[in-house]
Coordinates of C-alpha atoms and ligand atoms in Angstrom, one line a residue:
M1039 CA 13.7 21.6 -3.3
N1040 CA 12.5 19.5 -6.6
L1041 CA 15.1 16.4 -6.1
G1042 CA 14.0 13.5 -8.8
R1043 CA 11.2 15.6 -9.8
E1044 CA 12.2 15.2 -13.5
N1045 CA 9.3 13.0 -14.7
H1046 CA 5.9 13.5 -15.5
P1047 CA 6.3 17.3 -14.3
E1048 CA 2.9 18.0 -15.2
L1049 CA 1.1 14.9 -13.3
R1050 CA 3.4 15.9 -10.5
E1051 CA 1.7 19.6 -10.1
A1052 CA -1.2 19.1 -10.5
V1053 CA -1.3 16.1 -7.3
A1054 CA 1.5 18.4 -5.9
A1055 CA -1.0 21.6 -6.0
L1056 CA -4.4 19.3 -4.7
C1057 CA -1.6 17.7 -1.7
K1058 CA -1.2 21.5 -0.6
Q1059 CA -4.5 22.2 0.3
F1060 CA -3.7 19.3 3.2
D1061 CA -0.6 20.6 5.2
S1062 CA 0.8 19.5 8.1
A1063 CA -1.9 21.0 10.5
Y1064 CA -4.3 18.8 8.7
W1065 CA -2.3 15.2 8.6
Q1066 CA -1.3 16.1 12.1
Q1067 CA -4.5 16.3 13.3
V1068 CA -6.3 13.4 11.7
D1069 CA -3.1 11.6 13.4
E1070 CA -3.7 12.6 16.5
K1071 CA -7.8 11.7 16.4
R1072 CA -6.9 8.6 14.4
A1073 CA -9.2 9.9 12.1
Y1074 CA -9.8 8.6 8.2
P1075 CA -8.7 11.5 6.3
E1076 CA -12.0 11.6 4.3
K1077 CA -11.8 15.2 3.4
F1078 CA -8.5 14.5 1.6
V1079 CA -9.3 11.3 -0.3
D1080 CA -12.6 12.9 -1.4
A1081 CA -10.7 15.6 -2.6
L1082 CA -8.8 12.9 -4.9
T1083 CA -11.4 10.9 -5.7
Q1084 CA -13.0 13.7 -7.3
A1085 CA -10.4 14.9 -8.8
G1086 CA -9.9 11.2 -11.0
W1087 CA -6.5 10.7 -9.4
M1088 CA -8.0 7.5 -7.5
S1089 CA -8.9 5.8 -10.5
A1090 CA -5.4 6.2 -12.5
L1091 CA -5.8 2.8 -13.0
I1092 CA -9.2 1.9 -13.8
P1093 CA -9.4 1.9 -18.4
E1094 CA -10.9 5.4 -19.9
E1095 CA -14.4 2.6 -21.4
Y1096 CA -14.8 2.8 -17.6
G1097 CA -14.8 6.1 -17.0
G1098 CA -11.5 5.9 -15.6
S1099 CA -8.5 8.1 -16.6
G1100 CA -6.7 4.8 -18.2
L1101 CA -2.9 6.2 -17.1
S1102 CA 0.0 3.8 -17.2
L1103 CA 0.9 2.1 -14.1
T1104 CA 3.9 5.1 -14.4
E1105 CA 1.7 8.2 -14.1
A1106 CA 0.0 6.0 -11.2
T1107 CA 3.5 5.8 -9.4
V1108 CA 4.9 9.5 -9.5
I1109 CA 0.9 9.7 -8.1
M1110 CA 1.4 7.9 -5.4
E1111 CA 5.1 9.6 -5.0
E1112 CA 3.3 12.9 -4.4
V1113 CA 1.2 12.1 -2.0
T1114 CA 3.9 10.7 0.7
R1115 CA 6.7 13.9 -0.8
S1116 CA 3.4 16.3 -0.6
G1117 CA 4.0 15.2 3.5
G1118 CA 0.9 12.8 3.1
N1119 CA 0.0 9.6 3.9
A1120 CA -0.8 7.6 0.9
G1121 CA -2.2 4.5 3.0
C1122 CA -5.3 6.4 3.9
C1123 CA -6.1 5.8 0.2
H1124 CA -3.7 3.2 -2.2
G1125 CA -6.4 0.5 -1.9
Q1126 CA -8.5 2.0 -3.8
M1127 CA -6.5 2.5 -6.6
Y1128 CA -4.9 -1.1 -7.2
N1129 CA -7.2 -3.3 -5.3
M1130 CA -9.6 -3.1 -8.2
N1131 CA -6.9 -4.5 -10.4
T1132 CA -8.6 -8.3 -9.5
L1133 CA -11.2 -7.5 -11.0
L1134 CA -10.0 -5.6 -13.6
R1135 CA -8.0 -8.4 -14.4
H1136 CA -9.8 -11.2 -13.1
G1137 CA -13.8 -10.7 -13.2
S1138 CA -16.3 -10.9 -16.0
S1139 CA -17.3 -8.2 -18.2
S1140 CA -20.7 -7.9 -16.3
Q1141 CA -18.9 -7.5 -13.4
K1142 CA -16.7 -4.8 -14.4
K1143 CA -19.2 -3.2 -16.3
H1144 CA -21.1 -2.9 -12.8
Y1145 CA -18.6 -2.1 -10.9
L1146 CA -16.1 -0.2 -12.3
P1147 CA -17.9 3.0 -13.0
K1148 CA -18.9 2.9 -9.7
I1149 CA -15.3 2.6 -8.9
A1150 CA -14.2 5.1 -10.7
S1151 CA -16.7 7.5 -9.7
G1152 CA -15.9 7.0 -5.8
E1153 CA -19.9 6.3 -5.9
L1154 CA -18.3 2.5 -4.6
R1155 CA -14.8 2.1 -2.5
L1156 CA -13.3 -0.9 -3.2
Q1157 CA -10.5 -0.5 -0.7
A1158 CA -10.5 -3.7 1.2
M1159 CA -8.3 -6.8 1.0
G1160 CA -8.9 -9.5 3.4
V1161 CA -5.9 -12.1 2.7
T1162 CA -3.8 -12.4 5.0
E1163 CA -4.9 -13.9 8.5
P1164 CA -4.1 -15.3 12.4
T1165 CA -2.2 -17.8 12.1
A1166 CA -1.6 -18.4 8.8
G1167 CA 0.7 -15.5 8.6
T1168 CA 2.8 -15.0 5.0
D1169 CA 1.8 -18.6 4.9
T1170 CA -1.5 -17.6 2.9
T1171 CA -2.4 -21.6 1.6
R1172 CA -2.9 -22.4 5.4
I1173 CA -5.7 -20.0 5.4
K1174 CA -9.0 -21.3 7.1
T1175 CA -11.2 -19.0 5.5
V1176 CA -13.5 -21.5 4.4
A1177 CA -16.2 -21.0 1.5
V1178 CA -18.9 -23.6 0.9
R1179 CA -21.4 -23.2 -1.8
K1180 CA -24.8 -23.8 -1.6
G1181 CA -27.4 -23.2 -3.9
D1182 CA -26.9 -19.7 -5.5
R1183 CA -25.0 -18.2 -2.9
Y1184 CA -21.5 -19.1 -1.0
V1185 CA -21.2 -18.9 3.1
V1186 CA -18.2 -17.9 4.6
N1187 CA -16.8 -18.6 8.0
G1188 CA -13.0 -17.6 9.7
Q1189 CA -11.5 -15.0 10.5
K1190 CA -8.9 -12.2 9.0
V1191 CA -6.6 -10.1 10.5
W1192 CA -5.1 -6.4 9.5
T1193 CA -7.9 -5.9 6.9
S1194 CA -7.5 -2.1 6.0
R1195 CA -9.8 0.7 5.6
L1196 CA -12.6 -1.5 5.6
Q1197 CA -14.9 1.3 7.8
H1198 CA -14.0 3.5 4.5
S1199 CA -15.0 0.6 1.7
E1200 CA -18.3 -0.5 0.4
L1201 CA -16.7 -3.9 -1.0
M1202 CA -14.1 -5.9 -0.6
I1203 CA -11.2 -8.5 -1.9
L1204 CA -11.7 -11.6 0.4
L1205 CA -10.1 -14.6 -0.2
A1206 CA -10.8 -17.8 0.7
R1207 CA -10.5 -21.4 0.8
T1208 CA -13.4 -23.3 -1.1
T1209 CA -11.6 -26.8 -1.4
P1210 CA -10.1 -28.1 1.6
L1211 CA -5.9 -28.2 1.4
D1212 CA -5.8 -31.5 2.1
Q1213 CA -8.1 -32.5 -1.3
V1214 CA -6.2 -29.9 -3.0
A1215 CA -2.9 -30.9 -5.9
K1216 CA -1.0 -28.2 -5.2
K1217 CA -1.6 -26.3 -1.9
S1218 CA -1.9 -22.8 -3.8
D1219 CA -5.1 -24.9 -5.8
G1220 CA -8.8 -24.2 -4.2
M1221 CA -8.4 -20.9 -3.0
S1222 CA -11.1 -18.3 -4.5
V1223 CA -12.0 -14.0 -4.8
F1224 CA -14.7 -12.9 -3.9
L1225 CA -16.7 -9.0 -3.9
V1226 CA -17.8 -8.9 -0.9
D1227 CA -20.4 -6.2 0.2
T1228 CA -19.2 -4.1 3.5
K1229 CA -22.2 -4.0 5.5
S1230 CA -23.3 -7.5 4.8
K1231 CA -24.4 -9.3 7.9
G1232 CA -22.1 -12.0 9.2
I1233 CA -19.4 -9.3 8.8
E1234 CA -17.9 -8.5 13.0
V1235 CA -14.8 -5.5 12.5
K1236 CA -12.2 -4.6 15.3
P1237 CA -10.2 -1.7 14.9
I1238 CA -6.3 -2.8 16.3
R1239 CA -5.1 0.0 17.6
N1240 CA -1.5 0.4 16.0
M1241 CA 1.5 2.7 15.6
V1242 CA 0.5 4.1 12.0
N1243 CA -3.2 5.3 11.4
H1244 CA -4.7 2.5 8.4
E1245 CA -7.7 2.2 10.4
T1246 CA -6.8 -1.9 10.3
N1247 CA -8.9 -4.5 11.8
Q1248 CA -10.0 -7.7 12.8
V1249 CA -12.2 -9.4 11.0
F1250 CA -14.7 -12.2 12.7
I1251 CA -16.6 -13.3 9.7
D1252 CA -20.0 -15.9 10.7
N1253 CA -22.2 -17.3 8.1
L1254 CA -21.7 -14.7 6.0
E1255 CA -23.5 -15.0 2.3
I1256 CA -22.3 -13.9 -0.8
P1257 CA -24.5 -14.1 -3.9
A1258 CA -22.2 -17.0 -6.3
E1259 CA -22.1 -13.8 -9.2
N1260 CA -19.7 -12.2 -6.5
L1261 CA -17.2 -14.9 -7.1
I1262 CA -14.0 -13.4 -8.7
G1263 CA -13.3 -15.3 -12.2
E1264 CA -12.6 -19.4 -11.7
E1265 CA -13.8 -21.5 -8.1
G1266 CA -10.1 -22.9 -6.9
R1267 CA -8.0 -19.9 -9.3
G1268 CA -7.8 -17.0 -6.3
F1269 CA -4.0 -17.1 -5.0
R1270 CA -3.2 -16.9 -8.3
Y1271 CA -5.6 -13.9 -9.0
I1272 CA -3.9 -12.3 -5.9
L1273 CA -0.9 -12.6 -6.9
D1274 CA -1.4 -11.5 -10.2
G1275 CA -2.4 -8.1 -8.7
L1276 CA 0.6 -8.2 -6.5
N1277 CA 3.0 -6.2 -8.9
A1278 CA 1.6 -3.1 -9.2
E1279 CA 0.7 -3.1 -5.5
R1280 CA 4.1 -3.4 -4.9
I1281 CA 5.4 -0.7 -7.6
L1282 CA 2.9 1.8 -6.6
I1283 CA 4.6 1.1 -3.0
A1284 CA 7.8 1.7 -3.5
A1285 CA 6.6 4.6 -4.9
E1286 CA 5.2 5.8 -2.2
C1287 CA 8.8 5.7 -0.3
I1288 CA 11.1 7.5 -2.5
G1289 CA 8.0 10.3 -1.7
D1290 CA 8.5 9.7 1.5
G1291 CA 12.5 9.3 1.7
Y1292 CA 12.2 13.1 -0.5
W1293 CA 10.8 14.5 1.8
F1294 CA 12.9 13.1 4.5
T1295 CA 16.2 14.3 2.9
D1296 CA 13.9 17.8 2.4
K1297 CA 13.2 18.1 5.8
S1298 CA 16.4 17.3 7.0
V1299 CA 18.1 19.9 4.3
K1300 CA 16.5 22.4 5.8
Y1301 CA 16.7 22.2 9.4
S1302 CA 19.8 21.7 9.8
S1303 CA 20.8 24.4 7.9
E1304 CA 18.9 26.5 9.3
R1305 CA 19.3 25.5 13.6
I1306 CA 22.1 27.1 14.7
V1307 CA 24.3 25.4 17.8
F1308 CA 28.0 26.5 18.5
D1309 CA 27.4 29.3 16.9
R1310 CA 26.9 27.8 13.0
P1311 CA 24.4 25.8 11.1
I1312 CA 24.5 21.8 12.7
A1313 CA 24.7 21.1 8.6
Q1314 CA 28.4 23.1 8.7
N1315 CA 29.7 19.7 10.0
Q1316 CA 30.5 16.5 8.2
G1317 CA 29.1 14.7 10.5
V1318 CA 25.4 15.6 9.7
Q1319 CA 26.3 15.8 6.2
F1320 CA 27.5 12.7 5.6
P1321 CA 24.3 10.3 6.3
I1322 CA 21.8 12.6 4.5
A1323 CA 23.9 12.6 1.3
E1324 CA 24.3 9.0 1.3
S1325 CA 20.8 8.3 2.7
Y1326 CA 20.2 10.4 -0.5
M1327 CA 22.2 8.4 -2.6
E1328 CA 19.9 5.2 -1.1
I1329 CA 17.2 6.9 -3.1
E1330 CA 18.1 8.1 -5.2
A1331 CA 19.5 4.7 -6.8
A1332 CA 16.0 2.5 -4.8
N1333 CA 14.5 5.1 -7.4
L1334 CA 15.4 3.9 -11.1
M1335 CA 14.7 0.4 -10.3
R1336 CA 11.0 1.8 -8.7
Y1337 CA 10.9 3.1 -13.3
K1338 CA 12.3 -0.5 -14.1
A1339 CA 9.4 -1.7 -13.1
A1340 CA 6.9 0.2 -13.5
A1341 CA 8.0 0.6 -17.2
L1342 CA 8.1 -3.3 -17.3
F1343 CA 4.8 -3.7 -15.8
D1344 CA 3.8 -1.1 -18.7
K1345 CA 5.0 -3.2 -21.6
K1346 CA 3.2 -6.0 -20.1
A1347 CA 6.5 -8.1 -19.2
S1348 CA 7.1 -10.0 -16.5
C1349 CA 8.1 -7.9 -13.7
G1350 CA 7.5 -10.0 -10.4
A1351 CA 11.9 -9.3 -9.1
E1352 CA 11.4 -5.7 -10.3
A1353 CA 8.6 -5.1 -8.4
N1354 CA 9.8 -7.0 -5.5
M1355 CA 13.3 -5.3 -5.5
A1356 CA 11.7 -1.9 -6.2
K1357 CA 9.6 -2.4 -3.0
H1358 CA 12.6 -3.6 -0.9
L1359 CA 15.2 -1.3 -1.8
C1360 CA 13.0 2.0 -1.3
A1361 CA 11.0 1.0 1.3
K1362 CA 15.3 0.6 3.2
A1363 CA 16.1 3.6 1.1
A1364 CA 13.1 5.8 2.9
W1365 CA 13.9 4.3 6.9
E1366 CA 17.3 5.0 6.0
A1367 CA 16.3 8.6 5.0
A1368 CA 13.8 8.4 8.0
N1369 CA 16.3 7.4 10.6
V1370 CA 18.8 10.4 9.3
C1371 CA 16.0 12.9 9.3
L1372 CA 14.9 12.2 12.9
Q1373 CA 18.7 12.1 14.1
T1374 CA 19.5 15.4 12.1
H1375 CA 16.7 16.5 14.1
G1376 CA 17.9 15.7 17.3
G1377 CA 14.8 16.1 20.3
F1378 CA 12.8 18.1 18.1
G1379 CA 12.6 15.2 15.6
F1380 CA 10.2 13.6 19.0
A1381 CA 8.2 16.7 18.4
A1382 CA 4.7 15.7 16.4
E1383 CA 4.7 19.3 14.9
Y1384 CA 7.7 18.7 13.1
D1385 CA 5.8 15.7 11.5
V1386 CA 9.5 13.7 11.7
E1387 CA 8.2 10.7 14.2
R1388 CA 4.9 10.2 11.8
K1389 CA 6.4 10.1 8.9
F1390 CA 8.9 8.0 11.0
R1391 CA 6.3 5.4 11.8
E1392 CA 4.3 5.4 8.1
T1393 CA 7.2 4.5 6.3
R1394 CA 8.2 1.7 8.6
L1395 CA 5.4 -0.3 7.8
Y1396 CA 6.7 -0.6 4.3
L1397 CA 9.2 -3.1 5.3
V1398 CA 6.6 -5.4 7.1
A1399 CA 3.6 -4.4 5.0
P1400 CA 2.2 -5.8 2.5
I1401 CA 5.4 -8.0 2.5
S1402 CA 7.6 -8.5 4.5
T1403 CA 11.3 -8.5 4.0
N1404 CA 12.8 -11.7 4.2
L1405 CA 10.1 -13.1 1.5
I1406 CA 11.4 -10.8 -0.9
L1407 CA 14.4 -12.5 0.3
S1408 CA 13.3 -15.7 -0.5
Y1409 CA 11.6 -14.7 -3.4
L1410 CA 14.7 -13.8 -5.4
A1411 CA 17.0 -16.1 -3.6
E1412 CA 15.1 -19.1 -5.3
H1413 CA 12.8 -17.8 -8.0
V1414 CA 16.2 -15.5 -9.8
L1415 CA 19.1 -16.8 -8.2
G1416 CA 18.4 -20.8 -8.2
L1417 CA 19.2 -21.5 -4.5
P1418 CA 16.9 -23.7 -3.1
R1419 CA 14.2 -23.7 -1.9
S1420 CA 14.3 -22.6 2.5
F1421 CA 10.0 -23.1 2.8
Ligands
FAD2281 C1 -1.1 -1.8 9.4 C2 -1.0 -2.7 8.9 C3 -1.8 -3.1 7.8 C4 -2.2 -4.3 7.0 N1 -3.1 -4.6 5.7 C5 -3.2 -5.7 4.9 C6 -4.6 -5.1 4.3 O1 -5.1 -4.7 4.1 N2 -4.9 -6.9 4.1 C7 -4.3 -7.9 4.0 O2 -4.7 -9.0 3.8 N3 -3.1 -7.8 5.1 C8 -2.8 -6.5 5.2 N4 -1.6 -6.6 6.2 C9 -1.0 -7.8 6.9 C10 0.3 -7.7 6.2 O3 0.5 -8.1 4.7 C11 1.4 -9.2 7.2 O4 1.6 -7.9 8.1 C12 2.9 -9.0 6.5 O5 2.3 -9.5 4.7 C13 3.7 -9.9 7.6 O6 2.9 -11.1 7.8 P1 2.6 -11.9 9.3 O7 2.5 -10.5 9.9 O8 1.4 -12.9 9.8 O9 3.5 -12.0 9.5 P2 4.6 -13.3 9.5 O10 4.2 -14.0 8.5 O11 3.9 -14.0 11.2 O12 6.0 -13.8 9.9 C14 6.5 -12.7 11.0 C15 8.5 -12.0 10.8 O13 8.8 -13.2 10.2 C16 9.4 -14.3 8.7 N5 8.9 -14.8 8.8 C17 7.8 -15.6 8.1 N6 8.9 -16.7 7.8 C18 9.4 -16.8 7.3 C19 10.3 -17.5 6.5 N7 9.7 -18.9 6.3 N8 12.0 -17.2 6.2 C20 12.1 -16.0 7.0 N9 11.4 -15.4 7.7 C21 10.3 -16.0 8.2 C22 8.4 -12.2 8.1 O14 9.5 -12.3 7.4 C23 8.1 -11.5 9.3 O15 9.3 -10.7 9.7 C24 -1.2 -4.9 7.1 C25 -0.5 -5.1 8.0 C26 -0.5 -4.0 8.6 C27 0.9 -3.9 10.3

């Protein structure tokens, strides 16, 4: 079906044509082997879709965020997993927005061509959790370099990245006026001495890792922007990340809806298609309605971002509503498939696992609700 495909039809067709080459058997094999979908990511990069948000002057496609979201939506809608590569699209934002002109000239064209992959971002730490200001990874300036020690967790795609955006504290927490001050962002060569990577076996195939950092030396010229302002730079890039992930969830939501409609129309039990039972139809209709509604917020957030208007609330609402709608559609799809929903060959259980992530990462539901309560509704600060 072609539900929800009204916008940017030509772009959609081009991305969908590429995705079609990577069918259900391809993704099942990657998932089963817990492998990285190298061929798919290479094809997406070579076609220029991964550099959508890099301006043309640096060799990228210079598309709007709205168009970039369409690319990611088509990936998940085709049955693929955009989580394997979305970092390459948005991590460079920190560099683009806050890097020096020589950093941008040096790195962005290589990131655009795929020669350098900037797919990893090390922010989360095991003891700090969502309270990023409590990170314990420390960078100390020593002459023309910084020496970094600490630990990160859930650093995704590090094995498939030449570069990583790393957040570390450069001024101790008890010496800053505001707890969000005193952290800095660095561009790190992932093959440097002092980085030990331990993959975490987990529910989704994201190749995510524990990272142990022991006397890692980073040239001072790899500091992005000003020392001490790194947390702001990271926050700055998050709206794009949230909106892109919202669109991935929309792609998932339509994929589940298509699957539910098709299977329920074909599956005969009690001598009639199960879809003929309203107990089967109604949840599909309801979850479809929720996807449609969430999709409006996704486009609103993306349009505000493209106008360079403030969009923190809309980006958060889009991510939350789209993740919830996709999850509901996933649940309905599994239920519609009955026992067959659990069989890997139907792809439903894989997509079910993949879409569940987005209620937790990159930011969990409660933190979005608390942002809205405090910053939009003016309710008392909780933490
Ligand atoms: C597959 C995967 C990939 C990831 N990739 C990356 C990555 O590439 N880079 C990176 O830096 N991070 C990454 N993450 C980390 C992710 O962003 C965090 O897991 C997420 O932000 C939640 O943090 P936490 O796990 O520390 O949960 P915690 O902070 O320990 O929170 C646990 C639960 O408690 C709730 N909670 C905590 N505090 C409050 C409060 N004050 N009020 C109400 N509820 C609260 C949270 O909402 C959550 O539900 C990834 C995670 C996963 C699972």
